[in-house]
Amino acid sequence: MASRYHEVYAAWKADPEGFWAEAARAIDWVKPWDKVFDPATGVYGRWFVGAECNTCFNALDRHVAGGRADQVALIHDSAITGTIRKFTYAEVKREVVALASVLKNQGVGKGDRVIIYMPMVPEAAFAMLACARLGAVHSVVFGGFAARELATRIDDAAPKVIVSASCGLEPGRVVAYKPLLDGAIEMARHKPRRCIILQREQQRCELIEGRDLDYADQVARERAAGANVDCVPVAATDPLYVLYTSGTTGQPKGVVRDNGGHMVALKWTMQNEFGVEPGEVFWAASDVGWVVGHSYIVYAPLLHGCTTVLFEGKPVGTPDAGTYWRVIAEHGVAALFTAPTAFRAIKGQDPQGALVSKYDLSGFRTLFLAGERADPPTLEWAEDKLKVPVIDHWWQTETGHPITQNPVGLGMLPVKYGSPGVPMPGFDVRVLDDAGHPVPTGTLGNVVLKLPLPPGCLPTLWNADQRFRDAYLAEFPGHYKTADAGLVDEDGYLFIMARTDDIINVAGHRLSTGGMEEVLAEHADVAECAVIGMADAMKGQVPCGFVVLNAGVARDPAEIEREIVALVRERIGAVAALRLVLVIKRLPKTRSGKILRATMQKIADSEPWTMPATIDDPAILDEIAAALASRGVGRAQA
Ligand code: COA
Ligand code: AMP
């Protein structure tokens, strides 16, 4: 089939407002918009201004009323506990209505914030949808983050209620969530009125009298009372959620998502970009704590009338590298979306793909990879073993859906290995030099998006319009800065090469080295520090810390290194995956005092490096190379 991509993209470019108005017909609105796009509202303009809608209504009620009541909406497959639970659209609606009633009883209404700090259980999705039903704003915090990260988000979002669970389950280990939650509330200046705690049988927890409520008891009571909570109409421009993502400091950025534009954009992507039909099974193997989980575990599949899979487990070790194939076969998954790191993990344990042949994957059509660069060897391995197209696509927490993609639903374009595809309608992708001038085709530069951003992208940061302008819009006026560096080739395919800021990508998780440096600097013996991301065969990148000790510290450096590793785990969480810290004498700096992180990274990655002309003390780089080599990392200068 010839691809309709060029025609559709051109149609969007010729009439963006007409294009999105047409796409918006797939959504049920309480009140239509006055303006499809109003450049005078918000920081750079707002979509569907004047419209009213409800996201939960479009995700659930509409399908229940429209013939999907008995279709399975959500499958919870826990490879850790070996259990599978299925919920039809009618059942999910019932759960969500009951929980919405519980939240309402606690005073949660339109515009109020609710933090959701939960493992991969169906109740996490129910909580998101219950907030949406009430017009409340949810903020899901990834379970792998520690108490202090949670506390920062509590203070920024100021939630009335927190929904959490007694524990999460990682392979071979139960992660007690309650002490982390209690610790975070203790640390935070803002105190939630109530916590609603899901008790999991693997490890129950103590509830604090007067503050904590038992999730199951509360929901059962509302259900027995026949509670009914209607969907509250909200403005299309009202926030649906705030999702915190790593920024250039330890203070995360609260990415705001609206209701109207978000629904329009996500619904459009399911058919046209992911090529999935309503009624089919879509599986995003991510976590509800990340944007992929928000968009493609919860909202997009449900808005589209699909069955979504919420998977608790890992690609390997739960119990083996065939788990993904088991889930695909058992639930009839048509499309899987995950991060390349998952496939590197599988390939590492089952290089021949022997486990693939044990399962019937005949209904499986497409594999989508995002979150980090899909390295061609991994992509080719997946193509070879699964015999389906493997689609790399590129986007960010901020955009909420793919910026570039190979739009399967419009008819596939030829695949170019190493490229996450071509710009999707809504995105005018440009590559600029540091002075803001367009670079010639094929030249590396700053990847930016011409404003306005399309529906579904962040309109601003939570309570921080100026930070939004400063961080994203100021450097290249008229454009949104993606902070990715890349190039566009002669066929319009984008190639993403690196981040231009301090973000590193660890097992598909976005982390800030600046945030880690702030933790290293907290250690009493540390005078100065630097954290770099170094290449890792499975995780893509892992952090590596360098510290210079205060004068006069005579302690064993190895002990200090261990303390710092533990400190990062305690402050940020296990997900930071910082395992290597080196005590060094000095940090390599330019004469103006800038730390030469890029050169340190090259050394750690065994890439050729040259001595920077502006270096203050050339000997220190050789010392760093030797220190890394002593830990089996990198090599000395060739
Ligand atoms: N709650 C508590 N702890 C968590 C957690 C959670 N939700 N998620 C991860 N952790 C912990 C892990 O247990 C691990 O702890 P450890 O240091 O004690 O072993 C640590 O955080 C690092 O986790 P992770 O980066 O996931 O590494 P891993 O070795 O456990 O697994 C992969 C590596 C590649 C298998 C896994 O990251 C994966 O499946 N990634 C692909 C899918 C994905 O999540 N993508 C995200 C965006 S699309
Ligand atoms: P996140 O906000 O966690 O989704 O991370 C977004 C960042 O991950 C992007 O800015 C890129 O740096 C990186 N990224 C995501 N998808 C891809 C991809 N397909 N190819 C290369 N980098 C990617």
CSV table of N, CA and C in Angstrom, one decimal, residues 441-510:
chain,number,residue,atom,x,y,z
A,441,THR,N,20.8,20.6,4.9
A,441,THR,CA,20.4,19.2,5.1
A,441,THR,C,21.5,18.3,5.4
A,442,GLY,N,21.3,17.4,6.4
A,442,GLY,CA,22.3,16.4,6.7
A,442,GLY,C,23.3,17.0,7.7
A,443,THR,N,23.1,18.2,8.2
A,443,THR,CA,24.1,18.8,9.2
A,443,THR,C,23.5,18.7,10.6
A,444,LEU,N,24.4,18.4,11.5
A,444,LEU,CA,24.0,18.2,12.9
A,444,LEU,C,23.7,19.6,13.5
A,445,GLY,N,22.6,19.7,14.3
A,445,GLY,CA,22.3,20.9,15.0
A,445,GLY,C,21.3,20.7,16.0
A,446,ASN,N,20.7,21.8,16.5
A,446,ASN,CA,19.7,21.7,17.6
A,446,ASN,C,18.3,21.4,17.0
A,447,VAL,N,17.7,20.4,17.4
A,447,VAL,CA,16.4,20.0,16.9
A,447,VAL,C,15.3,20.8,17.6
A,448,VAL,N,14.6,21.6,16.9
A,448,VAL,CA,13.5,22.5,17.5
A,448,VAL,C,12.2,22.2,16.7
A,449,LEU,N,11.1,22.7,17.4
A,449,LEU,CA,9.8,22.5,16.8
A,449,LEU,C,9.3,24.0,16.6
A,450,LYS,N,8.8,24.3,15.4
A,450,LYS,CA,8.3,25.6,15.2
A,450,LYS,C,7.0,25.7,16.0
A,451,LEU,N,6.8,26.8,16.7
A,451,LEU,CA,5.5,27.1,17.4
A,451,LEU,C,4.4,27.4,16.4
A,452,PRO,N,3.2,27.1,16.8
A,452,PRO,CA,2.8,26.5,18.0
A,452,PRO,C,2.9,25.0,18.0
A,453,LEU,N,3.0,24.4,19.2
A,453,LEU,CA,3.0,23.0,19.3
A,453,LEU,C,1.6,22.5,19.0
A,454,PRO,N,1.5,21.3,18.5
A,454,PRO,CA,0.1,20.8,18.3
A,454,PRO,C,-0.7,20.4,19.5
A,455,PRO,N,-2.0,20.1,19.4
A,455,PRO,CA,-2.7,19.6,20.5
A,455,PRO,C,-2.0,18.4,21.2
A,456,GLY,N,-2.2,18.3,22.5
A,456,GLY,CA,-1.6,17.2,23.2
A,456,GLY,C,-0.2,17.5,23.8
A,457,CYS,N,0.5,18.6,23.3
A,457,CYS,CA,1.8,18.9,23.9
A,457,CYS,C,1.6,19.8,25.1
A,458,LEU,N,2.6,20.0,25.9
A,458,LEU,CA,2.5,20.8,27.1
A,458,LEU,C,2.2,22.3,26.7
A,459,PRO,N,1.2,22.9,27.4
A,459,PRO,CA,1.0,24.3,27.1
A,459,PRO,C,1.9,25.1,28.0
A,460,THR,N,2.3,24.5,29.1
A,460,THR,CA,3.2,25.3,30.1
A,460,THR,C,3.7,24.3,31.1
A,461,LEU,N,4.5,24.8,32.1
A,461,LEU,CA,4.8,23.9,33.3
A,461,LEU,C,4.0,24.4,34.4
A,462,TRP,N,3.7,23.4,35.3
A,462,TRP,CA,2.8,23.6,36.4
A,462,TRP,C,3.2,24.8,37.3
A,463,ASN,N,2.4,25.8,37.3
A,463,ASN,CA,2.7,27.1,38.1
A,463,ASN,C,4.0,27.7,37.8
A,464,ALA,N,4.4,27.6,36.5
A,464,ALA,CA,5.8,28.1,36.2
A,464,ALA,C,5.8,28.5,34.7
A,465,ASP,N,5.0,29.4,34.4
A,465,ASP,CA,5.0,29.9,33.0
A,465,ASP,C,6.4,30.4,32.6
A,466,GLN,N,7.0,31.2,33.5
A,466,GLN,CA,8.3,31.8,33.1
A,466,GLN,C,9.4,30.7,33.0
A,467,ARG,N,9.3,29.7,33.8
A,467,ARG,CA,10.3,28.6,33.7
A,467,ARG,C,10.1,27.9,32.4
A,468,PHE,N,8.9,27.8,32.0
A,468,PHE,CA,8.6,27.2,30.7
A,468,PHE,C,9.2,28.0,29.5
A,469,ARG,N,9.0,29.3,29.6
A,469,ARG,CA,9.5,30.2,28.6
A,469,ARG,C,11.0,30.1,28.6
A,470,ASP,N,11.6,30.2,29.8
A,470,ASP,CA,13.1,30.2,29.8
A,470,ASP,C,13.7,28.9,29.4
A,471,ALA,N,13.1,27.8,29.8
A,471,ALA,CA,13.7,26.5,29.5
A,471,ALA,C,13.5,26.0,28.1
A,472,TYR,N,12.4,26.4,27.5
A,472,TYR,CA,12.0,25.8,26.2
A,472,TYR,C,11.9,26.8,25.0
A,473,LEU,N,11.5,28.0,25.3
A,473,LEU,CA,11.2,28.9,24.2
A,473,LEU,C,12.1,30.1,24.0
A,474,ALA,N,13.0,30.4,25.0
A,474,ALA,CA,13.8,31.6,24.9
A,474,ALA,C,15.0,31.5,24.0
A,475,GLU,N,15.6,30.3,23.9
A,475,GLU,CA,16.8,30.2,23.2
A,475,GLU,C,16.7,30.3,21.7
A,476,PHE,N,15.6,29.8,21.1
A,476,PHE,CA,15.3,29.9,19.7
A,476,PHE,C,14.0,30.5,19.5
A,477,PRO,N,13.9,31.8,19.5
A,477,PRO,CA,12.6,32.5,19.5
A,477,PRO,C,11.7,32.0,18.4
A,478,GLY,N,10.4,31.7,18.7
A,478,GLY,CA,9.5,31.2,17.8
A,478,GLY,C,9.5,29.7,17.7
A,479,HIS,N,10.4,29.1,18.5
A,479,HIS,CA,10.5,27.6,18.4
A,479,HIS,C,10.6,27.0,19.8
A,480,TYR,N,10.2,25.7,19.9
A,480,TYR,CA,10.3,25.0,21.1
A,480,TYR,C,11.6,24.2,21.0
A,481,LYS,N,12.5,24.3,22.1
A,481,LYS,CA,13.7,23.6,22.0
A,481,LYS,C,13.5,22.2,22.6
A,482,THR,N,13.9,21.2,21.8
A,482,THR,CA,13.7,19.8,22.3
A,482,THR,C,14.8,19.3,23.2
A,483,ALA,N,16.0,20.1,23.1
A,483,ALA,CA,17.2,19.7,23.8
A,483,ALA,C,17.8,18.4,23.3
A,484,ASP,N,17.4,18.0,22.1
A,484,ASP,CA,18.1,16.9,21.4
A,484,ASP,C,18.8,17.5,20.2
A,485,ALA,N,20.0,16.9,19.9
A,485,ALA,CA,20.8,17.3,18.8
A,485,ALA,C,20.6,16.2,17.7
A,486,GLY,N,20.5,16.7,16.4
A,486,GLY,CA,20.3,15.7,15.4
A,486,GLY,C,20.3,16.3,14.0
A,487,LEU,N,19.9,15.5,13.0
A,487,LEU,CA,20.0,16.0,11.7
A,487,LEU,C,18.8,15.5,10.9
A,488,VAL,N,18.5,16.2,9.8
A,488,VAL,CA,17.4,15.7,8.9
A,488,VAL,C,18.1,15.4,7.6
A,489,ASP,N,17.8,14.2,7.0
A,489,ASP,CA,18.5,13.8,5.7
A,489,ASP,C,17.6,14.3,4.5
A,490,GLU,N,18.1,14.0,3.3
A,490,GLU,CA,17.5,14.5,2.1
A,490,GLU,C,16.1,14.0,1.9
A,491,ASP,N,15.7,12.9,2.6
A,491,ASP,CA,14.4,12.4,2.5
A,491,ASP,C,13.4,12.9,3.6
A,492,GLY,N,14.0,13.7,4.4
A,492,GLY,CA,13.1,14.3,5.5
A,492,GLY,C,13.1,13.4,6.8
A,493,TYR,N,14.0,12.4,6.8
A,493,TYR,CA,14.1,11.5,8.0
A,493,TYR,C,15.0,12.2,9.0
A,494,LEU,N,14.5,12.1,10.3
A,494,LEU,CA,15.3,12.7,11.4
A,494,LEU,C,16.2,11.6,12.0
A,495,PHE,N,17.4,12.1,12.4
A,495,PHE,CA,18.3,11.2,13.2
A,495,PHE,C,18.7,12.0,14.5
A,496,ILE,N,18.4,11.3,15.6
A,496,ILE,CA,18.7,12.0,16.9
A,496,ILE,C,20.0,11.4,17.4
A,497,MET,N,20.9,12.3,17.7
A,497,MET,CA,22.3,11.9,18.0
A,497,MET,C,22.6,12.0,19.5
A,498,ALA,N,22.1,13.1,20.2
A,498,ALA,CA,22.5,13.3,21.6
A,498,ALA,C,21.6,14.3,22.2
A,499,ARG,N,21.6,14.4,23.5
A,499,ARG,CA,20.9,15.5,24.2
A,499,ARG,C,21.9,16.7,24.3
A,500,THR,N,21.3,17.9,24.3
A,500,THR,CA,22.2,19.0,24.4
A,500,THR,C,22.2,19.5,25.9
A,501,ASP,N,21.5,18.8,26.8
A,501,ASP,CA,21.5,19.3,28.2
A,501,ASP,C,22.1,18.1,29.1
A,502,ASP,N,21.7,18.1,30.3
A,502,ASP,CA,22.3,17.2,31.2
A,502,ASP,C,21.5,15.9,31.4
A,503,ILE,N,20.5,15.7,30.5
A,503,ILE,CA,19.7,14.5,30.7
A,503,ILE,C,20.4,13.2,30.1
A,504,ILE,N,20.3,12.2,30.9
A,504,ILE,CA,20.8,10.9,30.4
A,504,ILE,C,19.6,9.9,30.4
A,505,ASN,N,19.7,8.9,29.6
A,505,ASN,CA,18.7,7.9,29.4
A,505,ASN,C,19.1,6.5,29.9
A,506,VAL,N,18.6,6.1,31.1
A,506,VAL,CA,19.1,4.9,31.7
A,506,VAL,C,18.0,3.9,31.7
A,507,ALA,N,18.1,2.8,30.9
A,507,ALA,CA,17.1,1.8,30.7
A,507,ALA,C,15.8,2.5,30.3
A,508,GLY,N,15.8,3.5,29.4
A,508,GLY,CA,14.6,4.1,29.0
A,508,GLY,C,14.1,5.1,30.0
A,509,HIS,N,14.8,5.3,31.1
A,509,HIS,CA,14.3,6.2,32.1
A,509,HIS,C,15.1,7.5,32.0
A,510,ARG,N,14.4,8.6,32.1
A,510,ARG,CA,15.0,9.9,31.9
A,510,ARG,C,15.5,10.5,33.2
